[in-house]
Amino acid sequence: MKRYSIRSVIVGLATLLGLFACGLPEVRSTEAAKPEIVASKIESRHVDIWSDGTRLSGDLWYLKGLQSGDKLPAVIL
């Protein structure tokens, strides 16, 4: 039982250290932090998706200049 507790503490500390490192300003991308740069590269539009007779409403975000047949990875929430 004691071994499991020590492992949990080590994992917890490693997680906190990782979160702290990700929050440092030197590590983060300066380009991604500027909304005007991101907004100039992305377009969005409203879409309705039908699944089993149920309408799902959402926003589709895509890169400007994307052609009609281009395939990209997608995340649906």
PDB file as gemmi writes it, atoms N, CA and C in Angstrom:
CRYST1    1.000    1.000    1.000  90.00  90.00  90.00 P 1                      
ATOM      1  N   MET A   1       0.826  -1.200   0.000  1.00  0.00           N  
ATOM      2  CA  MET A   1       0.000   0.000   0.000  1.00  0.00           C  
ATOM      3  C   MET A   1       0.861   1.251   0.000  1.00  0.00           C  
ATOM      4  N   LYS A   2       1.960   1.225   0.736  1.00  0.00           N  
ATOM      5  CA  LYS A   2       2.831   2.373   0.820  1.00  0.00           C  
ATOM      6  C   LYS A   2       3.466   2.683  -0.540  1.00  0.00           C  
ATOM      7  N   ARG A   3       3.809   1.655  -1.287  1.00  0.00           N  
ATOM      8  CA  ARG A   3       4.427   1.823  -2.594  1.00  0.00           C  
ATOM      9  C   ARG A   3       3.469   2.530  -3.558  1.00  0.00           C  
ATOM     10  N   TYR A   4       2.205   2.194  -3.488  1.00  0.00           N  
ATOM     11  CA  TYR A   4       1.210   2.834  -4.347  1.00  0.00           C  
ATOM     12  C   TYR A   4       1.092   4.315  -4.012  1.00  0.00           C  
ATOM     13  N   SER A   5       1.148   4.680  -2.750  1.00  0.00           N  
ATOM     14  CA  SER A   5       1.034   6.075  -2.339  1.00  0.00           C  
ATOM     15  C   SER A   5       2.220   6.890  -2.830  1.00  0.00           C  
ATOM     16  N   ILE A   6       3.416   6.341  -2.756  1.00  0.00           N  
ATOM     17  CA  ILE A   6       4.606   7.047  -3.223  1.00  0.00           C  
ATOM     18  C   ILE A   6       4.527   7.248  -4.732  1.00  0.00           C  
ATOM     19  N   ARG A   7       4.072   6.240  -5.445  1.00  0.00           N  
ATOM     20  CA  ARG A   7       3.928   6.347  -6.893  1.00  0.00           C  
ATOM     21  C   ARG A   7       2.925   7.446  -7.246  1.00  0.00           C  
ATOM     22  N   SER A   8       1.834   7.530  -6.511  1.00  0.00           N  
ATOM     23  CA  SER A   8       0.830   8.563  -6.761  1.00  0.00           C  
ATOM     24  C   SER A   8       1.408   9.958  -6.542  1.00  0.00           C  
ATOM     25  N   VAL A   9       2.211  10.112  -5.507  1.00  0.00           N  
ATOM     26  CA  VAL A   9       2.830  11.409  -5.226  1.00  0.00           C  
ATOM     27  C   VAL A   9       3.801  11.786  -6.339  1.00  0.00           C  
ATOM     28  N   ILE A  10       4.588  10.836  -6.810  1.00  0.00           N  
ATOM     29  CA  ILE A  10       5.551  11.102  -7.877  1.00  0.00           C  
ATOM     30  C   ILE A  10       4.827  11.491  -9.164  1.00  0.00           C  
ATOM     31  N   VAL A  11       3.767  10.769  -9.506  1.00  0.00           N  
ATOM     32  CA  VAL A  11       2.995  11.092 -10.707  1.00  0.00           C  
ATOM     33  C   VAL A  11       2.354  12.472 -10.574  1.00  0.00           C  
ATOM     34  N   GLY A  12       1.827  12.779  -9.410  1.00  0.00           N  
ATOM     35  CA  GLY A  12       1.218  14.088  -9.181  1.00  0.00           C  
ATOM     36  C   GLY A  12       2.216  15.221  -9.313  1.00  0.00           C  
ATOM     37  N   LEU A  13       3.399  15.054  -8.731  1.00  0.00           N  
ATOM     38  CA  LEU A  13       4.434  16.083  -8.835  1.00  0.00           C  
ATOM     39  C   LEU A  13       4.923  16.247 -10.272  1.00  0.00           C  
ATOM     40  N   ALA A  14       5.061  15.139 -10.992  1.00  0.00           N  
ATOM     41  CA  ALA A  14       5.483  15.208 -12.392  1.00  0.00           C  
ATOM     42  C   ALA A  14       4.432  15.933 -13.230  1.00  0.00           C  
ATOM     43  N   THR A  15       3.161  15.694 -12.939  1.00  0.00           N  
ATOM     44  CA  THR A  15       2.082  16.373 -13.653  1.00  0.00           C  
ATOM     45  C   THR A  15       2.110  17.874 -13.386  1.00  0.00           C  
ATOM     46  N   LEU A  16       2.279  18.253 -12.129  1.00  0.00           N  
ATOM     47  CA  LEU A  16       2.356  19.672 -11.791  1.00  0.00           C  
ATOM     48  C   LEU A  16       3.555  20.342 -12.450  1.00  0.00           C  
ATOM     49  N   LEU A  17       4.682  19.658 -12.469  1.00  0.00           N  
ATOM     50  CA  LEU A  17       5.869  20.203 -13.115  1.00  0.00           C  
ATOM     51  C   LEU A  17       5.632  20.395 -14.611  1.00  0.00           C  
ATOM     52  N   GLY A  18       4.974  19.430 -15.242  1.00  0.00           N  
ATOM     53  CA  GLY A  18       4.661  19.548 -16.662  1.00  0.00           C  
ATOM     54  C   GLY A  18       3.715  20.701 -16.947  1.00  0.00           C  
ATOM     55  N   LEU A  19       2.699  20.867 -16.107  1.00  0.00           N  
ATOM     56  CA  LEU A  19       1.764  21.977 -16.291  1.00  0.00           C  
ATOM     57  C   LEU A  19       2.453  23.317 -16.092  1.00  0.00           C  
ATOM     58  N   PHE A  20       3.347  23.381 -15.126  1.00  0.00           N  
ATOM     59  CA  PHE A  20       4.091  24.616 -14.883  1.00  0.00           C  
ATOM     60  C   PHE A  20       4.982  24.948 -16.075  1.00  0.00           C  
ATOM     61  N   ALA A  21       5.653  23.943 -16.622  1.00  0.00           N  
ATOM     62  CA  ALA A  21       6.546  24.165 -17.764  1.00  0.00           C  
ATOM     63  C   ALA A  21       5.768  24.626 -18.989  1.00  0.00           C  
ATOM     64  N   CYS A  22       4.557  24.126 -19.183  1.00  0.00           N  
ATOM     65  CA  CYS A  22       3.745  24.532 -20.339  1.00  0.00           C  
ATOM     66  C   CYS A  22       3.250  25.963 -20.201  1.00  0.00           C  
ATOM     67  N   GLY A  23       3.175  26.455 -18.990  1.00  0.00           N  
ATOM     68  CA  GLY A  23       2.680  27.805 -18.767  1.00  0.00           C  
ATOM     69  C   GLY A  23       3.737  28.878 -18.868  1.00  0.00           C  
ATOM     70  N   LEU A  24       5.008  28.506 -19.016  1.00  0.00           N  
ATOM     71  CA  LEU A  24       6.064  29.505 -19.100  1.00  0.00           C  
ATOM     72  C   LEU A  24       5.959  30.286 -20.406  1.00  0.00           C  
ATOM     73  N   PRO A  25       6.104  31.611 -20.367  1.00  0.00           N  
ATOM     74  CA  PRO A  25       5.969  32.409 -21.583  1.00  0.00           C  
ATOM     75  C   PRO A  25       7.020  32.082 -22.638  1.00  0.00           C  
ATOM     76  N   GLU A  26       8.207  31.661 -22.236  1.00  0.00           N  
ATOM     77  CA  GLU A  26       9.255  31.345 -23.201  1.00  0.00           C  
ATOM     78  C   GLU A  26       8.912  30.105 -24.012  1.00  0.00           C  
ATOM     79  N   VAL A  27       8.128  29.211 -23.440  1.00  0.00           N  
ATOM     80  CA  VAL A  27       7.799  27.950 -24.096  1.00  0.00           C  
ATOM     81  C   VAL A  27       6.661  28.131 -25.089  1.00  0.00           C  
ATOM     82  N   ARG A  28       5.704  28.984 -24.751  1.00  0.00           N  
ATOM     83  CA  ARG A  28       4.529  29.168 -25.603  1.00  0.00           C  
ATOM     84  C   ARG A  28       4.881  29.888 -26.896  1.00  0.00           C  
ATOM     85  N   SER A  29       4.155  29.595 -27.940  1.00  0.00           N  
ATOM     86  CA  SER A  29       4.364  30.239 -29.234  1.00  0.00           C  
ATOM     87  C   SER A  29       3.818  31.658 -29.187  1.00  0.00           C  
ATOM     88  N   THR A  30       4.607  32.614 -29.618  1.00  0.00           N  
ATOM     89  CA  THR A  30       4.145  34.005 -29.603  1.00  0.00           C  
ATOM     90  C   THR A  30       3.141  34.263 -30.718  1.00  0.00           C  
ATOM     91  N   GLU A  31       3.245  33.526 -31.821  1.00  0.00           N  
ATOM     92  CA  GLU A  31       2.315  33.723 -32.935  1.00  0.00           C  
ATOM     93  C   GLU A  31       0.910  33.258 -32.563  1.00  0.00           C  
ATOM     94  N   ALA A  32       0.788  32.157 -31.843  1.00  0.00           N  
ATOM     95  CA  ALA A  32      -0.526  31.635 -31.465  1.00  0.00           C  
ATOM     96  C   ALA A  32      -1.202  32.527 -30.439  1.00  0.00           C  
ATOM     97  N   ALA A  33      -0.450  33.325 -29.708  1.00  0.00           N  
ATOM     98  CA  ALA A  33      -1.019  34.176 -28.676  1.00  0.00           C  
ATOM     99  C   ALA A  33      -1.652  35.441 -29.257  1.00  0.00           C  
ATOM    100  N   LYS A  34      -1.407  35.739 -30.525  1.00  0.00           N  
ATOM    101  CA  LYS A  34      -1.933  36.960 -31.130  1.00  0.00           C  
ATOM    102  C   LYS A  34      -3.212  36.648 -31.908  1.00  0.00           C  
ATOM    103  N   PRO A  35      -4.371  37.082 -31.408  1.00  0.00           N  
ATOM    104  CA  PRO A  35      -5.647  36.755 -32.065  1.00  0.00           C  
ATOM    105  C   PRO A  35      -5.772  37.308 -33.481  1.00  0.00           C  
ATOM    106  N   GLU A  36      -5.165  38.464 -33.768  1.00  0.00           N  
ATOM    107  CA  GLU A  36      -5.308  39.038 -35.111  1.00  0.00           C  
ATOM    108  C   GLU A  36      -4.603  38.188 -36.164  1.00  0.00           C  
ATOM    109  N   ILE A  37      -3.509  37.521 -35.786  1.00  0.00           N  
ATOM    110  CA  ILE A  37      -2.819  36.641 -36.730  1.00  0.00           C  
ATOM    111  C   ILE A  37      -3.653  35.388 -36.973  1.00  0.00           C  
ATOM    112  N   VAL A  38      -4.198  34.824 -35.918  1.00  0.00           N  
ATOM    113  CA  VAL A  38      -5.019  33.623 -36.045  1.00  0.00           C  
ATOM    114  C   VAL A  38      -6.272  33.927 -36.858  1.00  0.00           C  
ATOM    115  N   ALA A  39      -6.913  35.052 -36.596  1.00  0.00           N  
ATOM    116  CA  ALA A  39      -8.142  35.413 -37.305  1.00  0.00           C  
ATOM    117  C   ALA A  39      -7.891  35.656 -38.789  1.00  0.00           C  
ATOM    118  N   SER A  40      -6.700  36.081 -39.158  1.00  0.00           N  
ATOM    119  CA  SER A  40      -6.415  36.327 -40.569  1.00  0.00           C  
ATOM    120  C   SER A  40      -6.192  35.036 -41.348  1.00  0.00           C  
ATOM    121  N   LYS A  41      -6.003  33.909 -40.662  1.00  0.00           N  
ATOM    122  CA  LYS A  41      -5.733  32.633 -41.324  1.00  0.00           C  
ATOM    123  C   LYS A  41      -6.916  31.672 -41.304  1.00  0.00           C  
ATOM    124  N   ILE A  42      -7.978  32.002 -40.554  1.00  0.00           N  
ATOM    125  CA  ILE A  42      -9.072  31.054 -40.331  1.00  0.00           C  
ATOM    126  C   ILE A  42     -10.410  31.671 -40.722  1.00  0.00           C  
ATOM    127  N   GLU A  43     -11.268  30.861 -41.342  1.00  0.00           N  
ATOM    128  CA  GLU A  43     -12.652  31.241 -41.633  1.00  0.00           C  
ATOM    129  C   GLU A  43     -13.575  30.280 -40.891  1.00  0.00           C  
ATOM    130  N   SER A  44     -14.811  30.695 -40.687  1.00  0.00           N  
ATOM    131  CA  SER A  44     -15.778  29.803 -40.043  1.00  0.00           C  
ATOM    132  C   SER A  44     -17.143  29.992 -40.689  1.00  0.00           C  
ATOM    133  N   ARG A  45     -17.974  28.955 -40.566  1.00  0.00           N  
ATOM    134  CA  ARG A  45     -19.359  29.052 -41.036  1.00  0.00           C  
ATOM    135  C   ARG A  45     -20.214  28.102 -40.207  1.00  0.00           C  
ATOM    136  N   HIS A  46     -21.499  28.410 -40.146  1.00  0.00           N  
ATOM    137  CA  HIS A  46     -22.455  27.602 -39.396  1.00  0.00           C  
ATOM    138  C   HIS A  46     -22.868  26.392 -40.238  1.00  0.00           C  
ATOM    139  N   VAL A  47     -22.943  25.216 -39.613  1.00  0.00           N  
ATOM    140  CA  VAL A  47     -23.363  24.002 -40.319  1.00  0.00           C  
ATOM    141  C   VAL A  47     -24.410  23.262 -39.493  1.00  0.00           C  
ATOM    142  N   ASP A  48     -25.291  22.531 -40.189  1.00  0.00           N  
ATOM    143  CA  ASP A  48     -26.254  21.631 -39.555  1.00  0.00           C  
ATOM    144  C   ASP A  48     -25.968  20.227 -40.060  1.00  0.00           C  
ATOM    145  N   ILE A  49     -25.795  19.292 -39.141  1.00  0.00           N  
ATOM    146  CA  ILE A  49     -25.508  17.901 -39.479  1.00  0.00           C  
ATOM    147  C   ILE A  49     -26.680  17.065 -38.979  1.00  0.00           C  
ATOM    148  N   TRP A  50     -27.202  16.184 -39.833  1.00  0.00           N  
ATOM    149  CA  TRP A  50     -28.318  15.322 -39.451  1.00  0.00           C  
ATOM    150  C   TRP A  50     -27.800  13.923 -39.142  1.00  0.00           C  
ATOM    151  N   SER A  51     -28.177  13.379 -37.978  1.00  0.00           N  
ATOM    152  CA  SER A  51     -27.781  12.034 -37.578  1.00  0.00           C  
ATOM    153  C   SER A  51     -28.996  11.326 -36.988  1.00  0.00           C  
ATOM    154  N   ASP A  52     -29.465  10.281 -37.649  1.00  0.00           N  
ATOM    155  CA  ASP A  52     -30.623   9.503 -37.187  1.00  0.00           C  
ATOM    156  C   ASP A  52     -31.833  10.389 -36.923  1.00  0.00           C  
ATOM    157  N   GLY A  53     -32.077  11.358 -37.791  1.00  0.00           N  
ATOM    158  CA  GLY A  53     -33.239  12.227 -37.654  1.00  0.00           C  
ATOM    159  C   GLY A  53     -33.067  13.353 -36.652  1.00  0.00           C  
ATOM    160  N   THR A  54     -31.904  13.487 -36.062  1.00  0.00           N  
ATOM    161  CA  THR A  54     -31.648  14.540 -35.089  1.00  0.00           C  
ATOM    162  C   THR A  54     -30.705  15.565 -35.701  1.00  0.00           C  
ATOM    163  N   ARG A  55     -31.092  16.831 -35.610  1.00  0.00           N  
ATOM    164  CA  ARG A  55     -30.249  17.890 -36.163  1.00  0.00           C  
ATOM    165  C   ARG A  55     -29.198  18.289 -35.142  1.00  0.00           C  
ATOM    166  N   LEU A  56     -27.950  18.264 -35.566  1.00  0.00           N  
ATOM    167  CA  LEU A  56     -26.836  18.730 -34.753  1.00  0.00           C  
ATOM    168  C   LEU A  56     -26.332  20.019 -35.382  1.00  0.00           C  
ATOM    169  N   SER A  57     -26.234  21.053 -34.593  1.00  0.00           N  
ATOM    170  CA  SER A  57     -25.820  22.353 -35.088  1.00  0.00           C  
ATOM    171  C   SER A  57     -24.406  22.646 -34.612  1.00  0.00           C  
ATOM    172  N   GLY A  58     -23.604  23.265 -35.465  1.00  0.00           N  
ATOM    173  CA  GLY A  58     -22.234  23.552 -35.059  1.00  0.00           C  
ATOM    174  C   GLY A  58     -21.590  24.619 -35.913  1.00  0.00           C  
ATOM    175  N   ASP A  59     -20.351  24.909 -35.593  1.00  0.00           N  
ATOM    176  CA  ASP A  59     -19.541  25.854 -36.344  1.00  0.00           C  
ATOM    177  C   ASP A  59     -18.373  25.103 -36.955  1.00  0.00           C  
ATOM    178  N   LEU A  60     -18.138  25.342 -38.223  1.00  0.00           N  
ATOM    179  CA  LEU A  60     -17.037  24.714 -38.944  1.00  0.00           C  
ATOM    180  C   LEU A  60     -15.932  25.747 -39.103  1.00  0.00           C  
ATOM    181  N   TRP A  61     -14.750  25.443 -38.577  1.00  0.00           N  
ATOM    182  CA  TRP A  61     -13.590  26.324 -38.662  1.00  0.00           C  
ATOM    183  C   TRP A  61     -12.599  25.694 -39.629  1.00  0.00           C  
ATOM    184  N   TYR A  62     -12.097  26.462 -40.581  1.00  0.00           N  
ATOM    185  CA  TYR A  62     -11.176  25.930 -41.574  1.00  0.00           C  
ATOM    186  C   TYR A  62     -10.210  27.024 -42.023  1.00  0.00           C  
ATOM    187  N   LEU A  63      -9.104  26.592 -42.640  1.00  0.00           N  
ATOM    188  CA  LEU A  63      -8.096  27.528 -43.116  1.00  0.00           C  
ATOM    189  C   LEU A  63      -8.600  28.285 -44.335  1.00  0.00           C  
ATOM    190  N   LYS A  64      -8.247  29.550 -44.433  1.00  0.00           N  
ATOM    191  CA  LYS A  64      -8.589  30.325 -45.627  1.00  0.00           C  
ATOM    192  C   LYS A  64      -7.849  29.738 -46.815  1.00  0.00           C  
ATOM    193  N   GLY A  65      -8.497  29.737 -47.963  1.00  0.00           N  
ATOM    194  CA  GLY A  65      -7.877  29.222 -49.172  1.00  0.00           C  
ATOM    195  C   GLY A  65      -7.979  27.720 -49.319  1.00  0.00           C  
ATOM    196  N   LEU A  66      -8.739  27.061 -48.470  1.00  0.00           N  
ATOM    197  CA  LEU A  66      -8.909  25.613 -48.552  1.00  0.00           C  
ATOM    198  C   LEU A  66      -9.772  25.280 -49.770  1.00  0.00           C  
ATOM    199  N   GLN A  67      -9.326  24.335 -50.581  1.00  0.00           N  
ATOM    200  CA  GLN A  67     -10.056  23.947 -51.784  1.00  0.00           C  
ATOM    201  C   GLN A  67     -11.150  22.938 -51.440  1.00  0.00           C  
ATOM    202  N   SER A  68     -12.114  22.773 -52.300  1.00  0.00           N  
ATOM    203  CA  SER A  68     -13.288  21.945 -52.053  1.00  0.00           C  
ATOM    204  C   SER A  68     -12.963  20.471 -51.815  1.00  0.00           C  
ATOM    205  N   GLY A  69     -11.965  19.909 -52.452  1.00  0.00           N  
ATOM    206  CA  GLY A  69     -11.672  18.485 -52.305  1.00  0.00           C  
ATOM    207  C   GLY A  69     -10.572  18.158 -51.313  1.00  0.00           C  
ATOM    208  N   ASP A  70     -10.003  19.161 -50.643  1.00  0.00           N  
ATOM    209  CA  ASP A  70      -8.896  18.929 -49.713  1.00  0.00           C  
ATOM    210  C   ASP A  70      -9.356  18.130 -48.502  1.00  0.00           C  
ATOM    211  N   LYS A  71      -8.528  17.183 -48.075  1.00  0.00           N  
ATOM    212  CA  LYS A  71      -8.845  16.366 -46.906  1.00  0.00           C  
ATOM    213  C   LYS A  71      -7.962  16.797 -45.744  1.00  0.00           C  
ATOM    214  N   LEU A  72      -8.596  17.015 -44.591  1.00  0.00           N  
ATOM    215  CA  LEU A  72      -7.892  17.417 -43.380  1.00  0.00           C  
ATOM    216  C   LEU A  72      -8.422  16.617 -42.204  1.00  0.00           C  
ATOM    217  N   PRO A  73      -7.648  16.474 -41.136  1.00  0.00           N  
ATOM    218  CA  PRO A  73      -8.166  15.806 -39.942  1.00  0.00           C  
ATOM    219  C   PRO A  73      -9.253  16.661 -39.292  1.00  0.00           C  
ATOM    220  N   ALA A  74     -10.173  16.032 -38.575  1.00  0.00           N  
ATOM    221  CA  ALA A  74     -11.273  16.761 -37.950  1.00  0.00           C  
ATOM    222  C   ALA A  74     -11.515  16.263 -36.534  1.00  0.00           C  
ATOM    223  N   VAL A  75     -12.043  17.155 -35.703  1.00  0.00           N  
ATOM    224  CA  VAL A  75     -12.446  16.823 -34.339  1.00  0.00           C  
ATOM    225  C   VAL A  75     -13.902  17.235 -34.197  1.00  0.00           C  
ATOM    226  N   ILE A  76     -14.762  16.306 -33.808  1.00  0.00           N  
ATOM    227  CA  ILE A  76     -16.182  16.595 -33.617  1.00  0.00           C  
ATOM    228  C   ILE A  76     -16.504  16.390 -32.149  1.00  0.00           C  
ATOM    229  N   LEU A  77     -17.008  17.429 -31.511  1.00  0.00           N  
ATOM    230  CA  LEU A  77     -17.360  17.354 -30.087  1.00  0.00           C  
ATOM    231  C   LEU A  77     -18.854  17.354 -29.928  1.00  0.00           C  
TER     232      LEU A  77                                                      
END                                                                             
